[in-house]
mmCIF file of C-alpha atoms and ligand atoms in Angstrom:
data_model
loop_
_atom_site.group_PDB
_atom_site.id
_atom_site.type_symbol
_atom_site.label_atom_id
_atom_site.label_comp_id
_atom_site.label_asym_id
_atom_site.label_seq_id
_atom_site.Cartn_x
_atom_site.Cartn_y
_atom_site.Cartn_z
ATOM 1 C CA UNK A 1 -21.398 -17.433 -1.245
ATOM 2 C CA UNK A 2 -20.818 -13.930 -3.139
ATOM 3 C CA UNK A 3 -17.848 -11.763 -3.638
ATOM 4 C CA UNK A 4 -17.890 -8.493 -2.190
ATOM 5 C CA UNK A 5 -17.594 -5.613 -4.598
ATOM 6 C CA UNK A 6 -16.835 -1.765 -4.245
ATOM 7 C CA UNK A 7 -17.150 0.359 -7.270
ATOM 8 C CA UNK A 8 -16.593 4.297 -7.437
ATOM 9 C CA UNK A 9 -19.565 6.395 -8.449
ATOM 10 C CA UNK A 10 -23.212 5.447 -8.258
ATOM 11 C CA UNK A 11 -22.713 4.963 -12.223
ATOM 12 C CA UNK A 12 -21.650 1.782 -10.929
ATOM 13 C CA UNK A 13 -24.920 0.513 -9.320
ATOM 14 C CA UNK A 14 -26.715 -1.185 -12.519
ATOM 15 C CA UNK A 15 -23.443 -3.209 -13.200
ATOM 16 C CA UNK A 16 -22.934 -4.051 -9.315
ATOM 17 C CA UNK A 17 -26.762 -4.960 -9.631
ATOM 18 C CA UNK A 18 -26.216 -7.380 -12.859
ATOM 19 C CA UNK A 19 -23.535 -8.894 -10.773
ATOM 20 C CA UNK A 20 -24.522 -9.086 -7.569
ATOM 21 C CA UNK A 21 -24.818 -13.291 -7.831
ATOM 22 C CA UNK A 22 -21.977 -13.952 -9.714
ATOM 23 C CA UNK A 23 -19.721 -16.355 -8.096
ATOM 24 C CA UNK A 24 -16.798 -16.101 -10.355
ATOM 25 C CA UNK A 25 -14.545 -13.010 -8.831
ATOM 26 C CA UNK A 26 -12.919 -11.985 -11.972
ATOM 27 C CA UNK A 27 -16.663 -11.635 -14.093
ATOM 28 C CA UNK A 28 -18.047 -10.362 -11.312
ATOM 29 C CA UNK A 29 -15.284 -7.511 -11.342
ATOM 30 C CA UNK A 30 -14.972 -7.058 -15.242
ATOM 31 C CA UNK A 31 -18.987 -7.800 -16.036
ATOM 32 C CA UNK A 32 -19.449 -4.562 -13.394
ATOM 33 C CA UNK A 33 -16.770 -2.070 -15.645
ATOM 34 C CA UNK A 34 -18.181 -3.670 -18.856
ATOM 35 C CA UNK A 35 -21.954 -2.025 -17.869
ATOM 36 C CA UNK A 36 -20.738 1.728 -17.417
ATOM 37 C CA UNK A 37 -18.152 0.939 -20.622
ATOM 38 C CA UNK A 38 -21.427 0.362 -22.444
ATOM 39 C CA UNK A 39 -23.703 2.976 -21.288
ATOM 40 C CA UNK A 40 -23.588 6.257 -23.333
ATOM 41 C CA UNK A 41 -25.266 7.886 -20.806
ATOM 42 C CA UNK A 42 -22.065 8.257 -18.415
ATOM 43 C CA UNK A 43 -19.917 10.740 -20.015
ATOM 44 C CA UNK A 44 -16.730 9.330 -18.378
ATOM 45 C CA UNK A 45 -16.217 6.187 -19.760
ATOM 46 C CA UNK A 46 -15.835 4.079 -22.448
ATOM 47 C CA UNK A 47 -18.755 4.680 -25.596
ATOM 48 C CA UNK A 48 -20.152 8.368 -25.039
ATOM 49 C CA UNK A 49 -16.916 9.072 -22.751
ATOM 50 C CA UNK A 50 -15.986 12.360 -23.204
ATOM 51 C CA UNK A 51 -13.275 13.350 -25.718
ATOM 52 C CA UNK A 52 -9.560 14.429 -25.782
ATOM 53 C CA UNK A 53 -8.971 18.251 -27.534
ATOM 54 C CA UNK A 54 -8.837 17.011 -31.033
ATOM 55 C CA UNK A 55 -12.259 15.040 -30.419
ATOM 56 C CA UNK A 56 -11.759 11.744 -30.187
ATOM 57 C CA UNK A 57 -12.288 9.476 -27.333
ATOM 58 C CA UNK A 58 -9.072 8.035 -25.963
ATOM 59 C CA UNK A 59 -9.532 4.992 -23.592
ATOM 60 C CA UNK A 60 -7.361 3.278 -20.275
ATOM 61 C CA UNK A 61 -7.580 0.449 -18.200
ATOM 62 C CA UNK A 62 -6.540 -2.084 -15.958
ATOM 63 C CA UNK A 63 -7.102 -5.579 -14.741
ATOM 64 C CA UNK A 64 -5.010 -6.693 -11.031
ATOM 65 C CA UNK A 65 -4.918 -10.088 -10.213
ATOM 66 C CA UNK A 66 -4.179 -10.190 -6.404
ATOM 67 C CA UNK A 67 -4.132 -13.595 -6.617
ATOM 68 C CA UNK A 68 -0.914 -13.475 -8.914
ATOM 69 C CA UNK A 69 0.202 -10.076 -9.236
ATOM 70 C CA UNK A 70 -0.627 -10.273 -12.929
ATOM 71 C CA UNK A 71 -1.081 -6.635 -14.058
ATOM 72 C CA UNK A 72 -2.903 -5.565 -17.333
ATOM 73 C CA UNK A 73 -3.132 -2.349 -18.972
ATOM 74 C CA UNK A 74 -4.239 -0.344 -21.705
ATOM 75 C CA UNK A 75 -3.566 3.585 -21.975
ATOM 76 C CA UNK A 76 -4.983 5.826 -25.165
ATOM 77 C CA UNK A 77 -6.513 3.818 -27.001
ATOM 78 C CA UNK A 78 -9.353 4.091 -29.765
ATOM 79 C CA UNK A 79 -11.994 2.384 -30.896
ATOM 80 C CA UNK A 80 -12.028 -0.437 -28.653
ATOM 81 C CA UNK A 81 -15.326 -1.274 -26.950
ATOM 82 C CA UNK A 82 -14.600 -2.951 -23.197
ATOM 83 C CA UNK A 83 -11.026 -2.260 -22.846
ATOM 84 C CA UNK A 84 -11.457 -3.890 -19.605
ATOM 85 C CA UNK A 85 -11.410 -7.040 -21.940
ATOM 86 C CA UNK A 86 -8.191 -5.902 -22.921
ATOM 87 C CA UNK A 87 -6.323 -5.072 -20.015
ATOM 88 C CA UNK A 88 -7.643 -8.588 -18.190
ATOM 89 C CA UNK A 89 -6.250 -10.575 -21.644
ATOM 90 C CA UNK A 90 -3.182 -8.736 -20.918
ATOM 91 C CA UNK A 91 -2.553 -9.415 -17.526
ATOM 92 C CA UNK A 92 -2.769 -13.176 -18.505
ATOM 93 C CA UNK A 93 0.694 -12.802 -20.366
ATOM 94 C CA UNK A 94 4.090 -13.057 -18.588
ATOM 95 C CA UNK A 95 5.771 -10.069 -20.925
ATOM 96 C CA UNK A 96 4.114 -7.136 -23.260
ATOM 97 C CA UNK A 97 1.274 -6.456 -20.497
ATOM 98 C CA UNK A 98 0.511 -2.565 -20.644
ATOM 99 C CA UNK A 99 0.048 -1.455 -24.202
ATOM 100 C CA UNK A 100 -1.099 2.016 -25.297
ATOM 101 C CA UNK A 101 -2.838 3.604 -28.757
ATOM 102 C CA UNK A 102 -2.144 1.767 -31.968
ATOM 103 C CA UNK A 103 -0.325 -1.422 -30.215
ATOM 104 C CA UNK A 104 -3.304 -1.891 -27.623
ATOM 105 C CA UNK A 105 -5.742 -2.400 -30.670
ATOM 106 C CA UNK A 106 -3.655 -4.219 -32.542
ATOM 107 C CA UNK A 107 -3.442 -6.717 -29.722
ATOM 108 C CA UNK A 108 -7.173 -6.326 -29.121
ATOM 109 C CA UNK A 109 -7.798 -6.669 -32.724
ATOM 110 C CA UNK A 110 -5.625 -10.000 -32.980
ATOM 111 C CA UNK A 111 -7.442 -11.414 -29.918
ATOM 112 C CA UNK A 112 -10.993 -10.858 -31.626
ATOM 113 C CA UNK A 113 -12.276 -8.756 -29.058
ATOM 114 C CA UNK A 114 -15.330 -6.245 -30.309
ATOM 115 C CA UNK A 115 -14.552 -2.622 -31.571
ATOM 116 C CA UNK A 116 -16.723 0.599 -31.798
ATOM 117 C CA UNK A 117 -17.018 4.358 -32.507
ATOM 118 C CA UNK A 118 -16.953 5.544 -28.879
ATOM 119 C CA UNK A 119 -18.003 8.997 -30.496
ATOM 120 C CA UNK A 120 -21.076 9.438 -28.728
ATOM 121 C CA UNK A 121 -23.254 12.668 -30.008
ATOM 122 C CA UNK A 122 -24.325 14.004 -26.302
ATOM 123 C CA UNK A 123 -20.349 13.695 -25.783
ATOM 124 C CA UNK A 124 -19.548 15.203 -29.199
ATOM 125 C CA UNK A 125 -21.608 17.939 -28.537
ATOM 126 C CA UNK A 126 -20.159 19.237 -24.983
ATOM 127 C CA UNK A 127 -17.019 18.943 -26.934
ATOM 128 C CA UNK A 128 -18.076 21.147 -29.875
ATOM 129 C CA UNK A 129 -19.608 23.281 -26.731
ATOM 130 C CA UNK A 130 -16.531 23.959 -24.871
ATOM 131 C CA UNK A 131 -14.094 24.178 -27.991
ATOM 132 C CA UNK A 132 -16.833 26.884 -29.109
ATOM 133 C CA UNK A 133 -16.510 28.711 -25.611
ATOM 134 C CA UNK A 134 -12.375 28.072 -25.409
ATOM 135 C CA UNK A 135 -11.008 28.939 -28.796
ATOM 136 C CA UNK A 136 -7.551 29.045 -27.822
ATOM 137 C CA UNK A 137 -6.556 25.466 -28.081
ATOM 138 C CA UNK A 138 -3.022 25.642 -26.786
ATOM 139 C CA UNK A 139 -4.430 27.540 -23.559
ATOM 140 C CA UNK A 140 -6.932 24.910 -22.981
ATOM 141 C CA UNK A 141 -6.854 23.626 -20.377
ATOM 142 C CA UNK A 142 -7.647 19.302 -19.454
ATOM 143 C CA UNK A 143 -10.716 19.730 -17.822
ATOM 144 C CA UNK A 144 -11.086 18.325 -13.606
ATOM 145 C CA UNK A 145 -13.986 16.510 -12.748
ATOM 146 C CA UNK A 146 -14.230 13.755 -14.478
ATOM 147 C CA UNK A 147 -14.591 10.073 -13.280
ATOM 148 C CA UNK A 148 -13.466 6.614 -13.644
ATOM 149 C CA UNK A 149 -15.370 3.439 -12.759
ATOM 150 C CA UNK A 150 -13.233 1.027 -10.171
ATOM 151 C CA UNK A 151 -14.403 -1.977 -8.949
ATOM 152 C CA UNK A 152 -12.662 -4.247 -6.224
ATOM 153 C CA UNK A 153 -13.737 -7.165 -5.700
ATOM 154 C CA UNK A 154 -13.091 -10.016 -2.526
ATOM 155 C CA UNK A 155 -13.842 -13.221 -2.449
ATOM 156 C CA UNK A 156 -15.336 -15.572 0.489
ATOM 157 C CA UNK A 157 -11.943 -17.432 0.387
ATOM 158 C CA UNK A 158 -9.704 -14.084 0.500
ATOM 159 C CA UNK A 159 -8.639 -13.738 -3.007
ATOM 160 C CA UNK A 160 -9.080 -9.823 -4.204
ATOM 161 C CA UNK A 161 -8.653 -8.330 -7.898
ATOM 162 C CA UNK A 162 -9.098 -4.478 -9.314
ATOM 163 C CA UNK A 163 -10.561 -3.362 -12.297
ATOM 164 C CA UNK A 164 -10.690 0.584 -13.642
ATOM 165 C CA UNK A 165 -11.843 2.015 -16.857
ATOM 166 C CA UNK A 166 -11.876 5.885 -18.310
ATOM 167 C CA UNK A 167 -11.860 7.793 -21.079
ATOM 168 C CA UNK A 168 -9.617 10.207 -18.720
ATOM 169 C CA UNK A 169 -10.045 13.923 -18.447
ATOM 170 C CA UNK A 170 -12.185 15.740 -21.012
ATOM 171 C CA UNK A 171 -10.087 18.389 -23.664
ATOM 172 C CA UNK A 172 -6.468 16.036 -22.380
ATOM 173 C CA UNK A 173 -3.859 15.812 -24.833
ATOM 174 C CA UNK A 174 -3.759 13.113 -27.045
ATOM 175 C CA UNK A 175 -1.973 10.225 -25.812
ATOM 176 C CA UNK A 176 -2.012 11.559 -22.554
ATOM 177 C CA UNK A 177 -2.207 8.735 -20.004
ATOM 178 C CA UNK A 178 -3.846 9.245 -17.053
ATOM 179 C CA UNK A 179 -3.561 7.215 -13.376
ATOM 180 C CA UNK A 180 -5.866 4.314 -14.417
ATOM 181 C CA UNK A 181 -3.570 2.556 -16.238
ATOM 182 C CA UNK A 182 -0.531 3.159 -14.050
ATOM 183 C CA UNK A 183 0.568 -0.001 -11.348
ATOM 184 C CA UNK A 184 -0.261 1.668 -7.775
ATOM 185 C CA UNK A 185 -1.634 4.654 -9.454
ATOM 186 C CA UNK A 186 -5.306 4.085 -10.526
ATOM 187 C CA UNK A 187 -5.203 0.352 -8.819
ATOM 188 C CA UNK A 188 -3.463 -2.352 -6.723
ATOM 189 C CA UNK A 189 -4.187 -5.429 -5.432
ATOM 190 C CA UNK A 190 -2.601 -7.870 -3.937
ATOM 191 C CA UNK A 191 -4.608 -11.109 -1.421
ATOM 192 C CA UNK A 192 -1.981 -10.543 1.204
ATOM 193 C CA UNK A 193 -3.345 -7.984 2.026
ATOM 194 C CA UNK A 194 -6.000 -5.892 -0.419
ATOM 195 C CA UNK A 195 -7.415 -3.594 -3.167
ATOM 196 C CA UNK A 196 -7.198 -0.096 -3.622
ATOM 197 C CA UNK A 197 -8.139 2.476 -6.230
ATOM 198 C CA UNK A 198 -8.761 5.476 -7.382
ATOM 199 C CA UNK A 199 -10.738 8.160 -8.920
ATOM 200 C CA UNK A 200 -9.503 12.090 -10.091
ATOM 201 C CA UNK A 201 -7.124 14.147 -10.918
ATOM 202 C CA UNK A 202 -4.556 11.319 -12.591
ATOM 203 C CA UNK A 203 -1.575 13.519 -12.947
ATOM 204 C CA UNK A 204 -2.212 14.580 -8.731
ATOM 205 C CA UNK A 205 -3.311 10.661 -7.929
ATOM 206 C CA UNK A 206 -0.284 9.368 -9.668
ATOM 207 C CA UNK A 207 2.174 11.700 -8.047
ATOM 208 C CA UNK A 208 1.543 9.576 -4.172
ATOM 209 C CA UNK A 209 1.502 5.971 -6.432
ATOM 210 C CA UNK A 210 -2.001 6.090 -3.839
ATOM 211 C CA UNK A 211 -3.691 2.621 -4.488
ATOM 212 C CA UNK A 212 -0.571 1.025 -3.602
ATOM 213 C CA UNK A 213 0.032 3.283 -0.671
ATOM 214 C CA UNK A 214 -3.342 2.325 0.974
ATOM 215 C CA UNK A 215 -3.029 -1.589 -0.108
ATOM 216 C CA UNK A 216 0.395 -1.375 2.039
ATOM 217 C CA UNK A 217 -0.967 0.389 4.838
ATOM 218 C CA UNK A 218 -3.558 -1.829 4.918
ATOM 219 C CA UNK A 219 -1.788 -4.725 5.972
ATOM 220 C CA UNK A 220 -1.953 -3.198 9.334
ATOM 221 C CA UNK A 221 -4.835 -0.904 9.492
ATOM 222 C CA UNK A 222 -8.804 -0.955 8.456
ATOM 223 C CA UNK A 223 -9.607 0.066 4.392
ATOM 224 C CA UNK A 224 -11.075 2.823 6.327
ATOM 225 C CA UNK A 225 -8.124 4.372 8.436
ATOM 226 C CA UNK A 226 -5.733 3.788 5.312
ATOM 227 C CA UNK A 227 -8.222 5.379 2.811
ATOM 228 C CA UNK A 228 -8.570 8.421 4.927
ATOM 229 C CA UNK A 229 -4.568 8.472 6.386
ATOM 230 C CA UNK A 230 -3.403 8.356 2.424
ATOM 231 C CA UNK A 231 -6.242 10.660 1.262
ATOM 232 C CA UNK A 232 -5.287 13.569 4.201
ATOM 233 C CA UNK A 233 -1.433 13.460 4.118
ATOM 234 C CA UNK A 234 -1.030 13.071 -0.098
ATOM 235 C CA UNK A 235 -3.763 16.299 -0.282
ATOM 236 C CA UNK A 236 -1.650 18.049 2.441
ATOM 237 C CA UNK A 237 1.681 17.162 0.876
ATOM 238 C CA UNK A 238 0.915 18.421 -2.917
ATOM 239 C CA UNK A 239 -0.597 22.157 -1.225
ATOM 240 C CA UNK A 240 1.980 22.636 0.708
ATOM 241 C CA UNK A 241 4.636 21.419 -2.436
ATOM 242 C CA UNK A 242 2.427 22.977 -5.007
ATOM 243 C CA UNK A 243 -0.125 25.113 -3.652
ATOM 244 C CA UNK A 244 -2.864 23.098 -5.226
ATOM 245 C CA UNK A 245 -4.159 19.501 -5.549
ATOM 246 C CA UNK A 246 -6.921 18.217 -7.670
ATOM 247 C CA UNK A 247 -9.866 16.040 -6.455
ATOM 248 C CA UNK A 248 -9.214 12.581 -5.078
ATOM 249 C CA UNK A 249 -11.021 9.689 -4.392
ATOM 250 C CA UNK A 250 -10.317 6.370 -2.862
ATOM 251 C CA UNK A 251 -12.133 3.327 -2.282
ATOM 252 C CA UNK A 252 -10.334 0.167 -0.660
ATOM 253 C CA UNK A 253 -11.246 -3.650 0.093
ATOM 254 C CA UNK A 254 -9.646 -6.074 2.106
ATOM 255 C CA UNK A 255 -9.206 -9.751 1.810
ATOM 256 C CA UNK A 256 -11.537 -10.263 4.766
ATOM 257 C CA UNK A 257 -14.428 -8.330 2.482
ATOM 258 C CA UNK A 258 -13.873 -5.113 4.810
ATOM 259 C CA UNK A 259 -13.815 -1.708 2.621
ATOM 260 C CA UNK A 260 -13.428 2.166 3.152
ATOM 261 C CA UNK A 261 -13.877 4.970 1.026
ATOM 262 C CA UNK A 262 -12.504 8.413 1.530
ATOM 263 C CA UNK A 263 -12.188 11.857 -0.765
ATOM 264 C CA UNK A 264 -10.570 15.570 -0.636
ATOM 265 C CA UNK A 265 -14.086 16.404 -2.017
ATOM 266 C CA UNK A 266 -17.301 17.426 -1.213
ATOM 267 C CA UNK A 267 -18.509 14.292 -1.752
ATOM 268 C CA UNK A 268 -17.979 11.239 -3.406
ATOM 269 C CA UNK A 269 -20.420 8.911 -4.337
ATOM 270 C CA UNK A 270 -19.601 5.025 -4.406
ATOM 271 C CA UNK A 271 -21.422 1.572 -4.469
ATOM 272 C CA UNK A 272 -20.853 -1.679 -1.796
ATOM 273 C CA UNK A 273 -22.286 -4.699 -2.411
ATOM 274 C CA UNK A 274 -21.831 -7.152 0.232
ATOM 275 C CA UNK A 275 -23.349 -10.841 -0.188
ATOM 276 C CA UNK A 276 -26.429 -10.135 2.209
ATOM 277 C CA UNK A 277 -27.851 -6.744 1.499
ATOM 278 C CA UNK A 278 -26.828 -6.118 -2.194
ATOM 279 C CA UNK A 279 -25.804 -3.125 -4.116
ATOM 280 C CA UNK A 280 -25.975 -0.407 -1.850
ATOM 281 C CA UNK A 281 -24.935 3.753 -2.582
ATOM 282 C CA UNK A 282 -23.046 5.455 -0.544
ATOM 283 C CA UNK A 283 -21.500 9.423 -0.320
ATOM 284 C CA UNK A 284 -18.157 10.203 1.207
ATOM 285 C CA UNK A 285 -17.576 13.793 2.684
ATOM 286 C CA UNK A 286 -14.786 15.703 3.362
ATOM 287 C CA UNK A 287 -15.391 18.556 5.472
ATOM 288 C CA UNK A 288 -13.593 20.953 7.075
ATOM 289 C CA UNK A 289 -10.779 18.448 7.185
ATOM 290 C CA UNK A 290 -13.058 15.505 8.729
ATOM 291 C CA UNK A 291 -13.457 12.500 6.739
ATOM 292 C CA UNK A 292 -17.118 10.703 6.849
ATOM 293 C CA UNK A 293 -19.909 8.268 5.411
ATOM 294 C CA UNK A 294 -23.258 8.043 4.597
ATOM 295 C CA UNK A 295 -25.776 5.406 2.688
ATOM 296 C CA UNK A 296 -27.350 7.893 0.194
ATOM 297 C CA UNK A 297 -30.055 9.126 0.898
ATOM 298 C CA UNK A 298 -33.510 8.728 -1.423
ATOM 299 C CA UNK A 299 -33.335 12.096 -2.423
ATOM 300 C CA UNK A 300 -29.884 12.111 -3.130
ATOM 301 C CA UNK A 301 -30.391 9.209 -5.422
ATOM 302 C CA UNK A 302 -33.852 10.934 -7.338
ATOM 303 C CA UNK A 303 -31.520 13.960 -8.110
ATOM 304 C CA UNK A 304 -28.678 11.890 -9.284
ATOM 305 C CA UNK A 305 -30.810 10.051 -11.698
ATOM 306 C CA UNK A 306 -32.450 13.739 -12.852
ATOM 307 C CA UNK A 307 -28.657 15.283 -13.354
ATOM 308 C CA UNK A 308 -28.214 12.602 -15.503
ATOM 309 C CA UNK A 309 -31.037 12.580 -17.732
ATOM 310 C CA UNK A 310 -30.306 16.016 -18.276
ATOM 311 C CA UNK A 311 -26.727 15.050 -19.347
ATOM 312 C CA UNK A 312 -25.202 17.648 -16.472
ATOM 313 C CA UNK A 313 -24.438 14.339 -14.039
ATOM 314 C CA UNK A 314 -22.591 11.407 -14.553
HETATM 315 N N1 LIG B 401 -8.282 9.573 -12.887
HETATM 316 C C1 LIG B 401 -8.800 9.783 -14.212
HETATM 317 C C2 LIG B 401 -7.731 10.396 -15.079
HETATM 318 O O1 LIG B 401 -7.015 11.275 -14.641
HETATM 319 C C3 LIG B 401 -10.025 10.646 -14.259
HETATM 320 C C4 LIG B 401 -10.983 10.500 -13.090
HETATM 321 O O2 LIG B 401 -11.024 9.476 -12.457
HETATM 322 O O3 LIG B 401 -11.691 11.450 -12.772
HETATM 323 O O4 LIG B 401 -7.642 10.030 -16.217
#
């Protein structure tokens, strides 16, 4: 039988598709972040992922084993082409296993995994774009908006792993490390109990340590109650600290292949493929306060698809 598999973003849907039979819950998982790492079409991650201020694209990930524990994790780093590849090889180490700019492709480089120019030109150019519009470089601002790809995967025996990739927030600092490749930040996972991660504003996401907040409350509620419960009170929490928070999005997975999904957003658009009906999209709302789900609709998915082509969506 089939893993099931949750993935943020409908970007996810052709890798969820080229891996809706695979058996093996670790490919199935890394195979699925591999596809948006190589498309140049999504703006958000890996080649043709948008760039930090000076230009270049900076790249983090992680691999959870919830098997194990085994955490791997690369943060900033350049040229590399799947550093999903990267953060799984390093999560297979005992010491050393989150690296960041010129040590995480030195290790990638010494383990023969494949580099590239992530400099895409549709990226390049919204870069030139907004620099052109935004002179100022020191007011610039990181822009919101952006999104990683996480996938969570469960197996029919109850074993659970995360994987997350990004090329973070578009115009960030160099070197700046976002949630992704923070333990409990952008991803948990642990069999006990499940997977969790998460998608937005990394410096807000990071602040609640969320993906391990909703893998703990999950050991005694549904994906769904702990995706919404850690979604509501960490949004509440940083406006009444702060005044503000940034867009959040969750998506969860138990070890009995149950999930949930929940955002402070609008909506939030995420893929579930479970082993009878394959790779399915769905939206998340938030409105007025009120959490809920819907399998997109056909229209929803035609203007996706159009937003892309145009390069606005991702
Ligand atoms: N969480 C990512 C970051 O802050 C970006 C995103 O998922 O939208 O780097």
């Amino acid at each position: 039988m089939c893993n099931t598999l949750i993935a943020t973003w409908r970007m996810a849907l052709e890798g969820m598709t080229e891996v809706a039979s695979e058996t093996n819950l670790h490919q199935s998982v890394i195979r699925a972040v591999m596809n948006v790492e190589n498309n140049p079409l999504y703006h958000s991650v890996g080649y043709g992922g948008l760039p930090n201020i000076d230009g270049e694209v900076e790249l983090d990930a992680a691999f959870m084993d919830g098997d194990t524990l085994d955490y791997g994790a690369v943060g900033a780093v350049r040229y590399l082409k799947n550093p999903i590849l990267a953060a799984w090889a390093l999560s297979r180490y005992q010491r050393s296993n989150v690296l960041a700019g010129e040590g995480a492709l030195t290790f990638a480089i010494q383990n023969g995994l494949a580099l590239r120019d992530n400099r895409h030109p549709l990226a390049h150019n919204k870069w030139l774009l907004a620099r052109q519009q935004k002179r100022d470089k020191e007011r610039q601002e990181a822009y919101d908006g952006h999104d990683t790809v996480c996938v969570l995967g469960a197996s029919p025996g109850g074993s659970v792993c995360a994987g997350v990739s990004t090329s973070g927030l578009f115009l960030k600092r160099a070197g700046r490390l976002g949630d992704s490749p923070l333990i409990g930040s952008g991803c948990y996972a642990d069999s006990a109990s499940g997977a969790a991660a998460a998608t937005g504003v990394g410096e807000d996401i990071m602040k609640g340590c969320l993906s391990w907040e909703i893998v703990r409350q999950m050991a005694t509620l549904s994906p769904q109650l702990a995706c919404e419960n850690v979604v509501r009170q960490h949004t509440a929490t940083l406006r009444q600290r702060k005044g503000e928070c940034g867009s959040i999005s969750v998506i969860a997975l138990n070890q009995a292949g149950q999930w949930g999904a929940a955002t402070n957003k609008e909506t939030f658009s995420f893929v579930v493929n479970e082993p009878d009906k394959g790779p399915q999209v769905w939206l998340a709302h938030c409105r007025d306060q009120q959490h809920s789900l819907e399998i997109a609709s056909e229209c929803w998915l035609v203007d996706y698809l159009a937003g892309v082509s145009a390069g606005t969506g991702n």
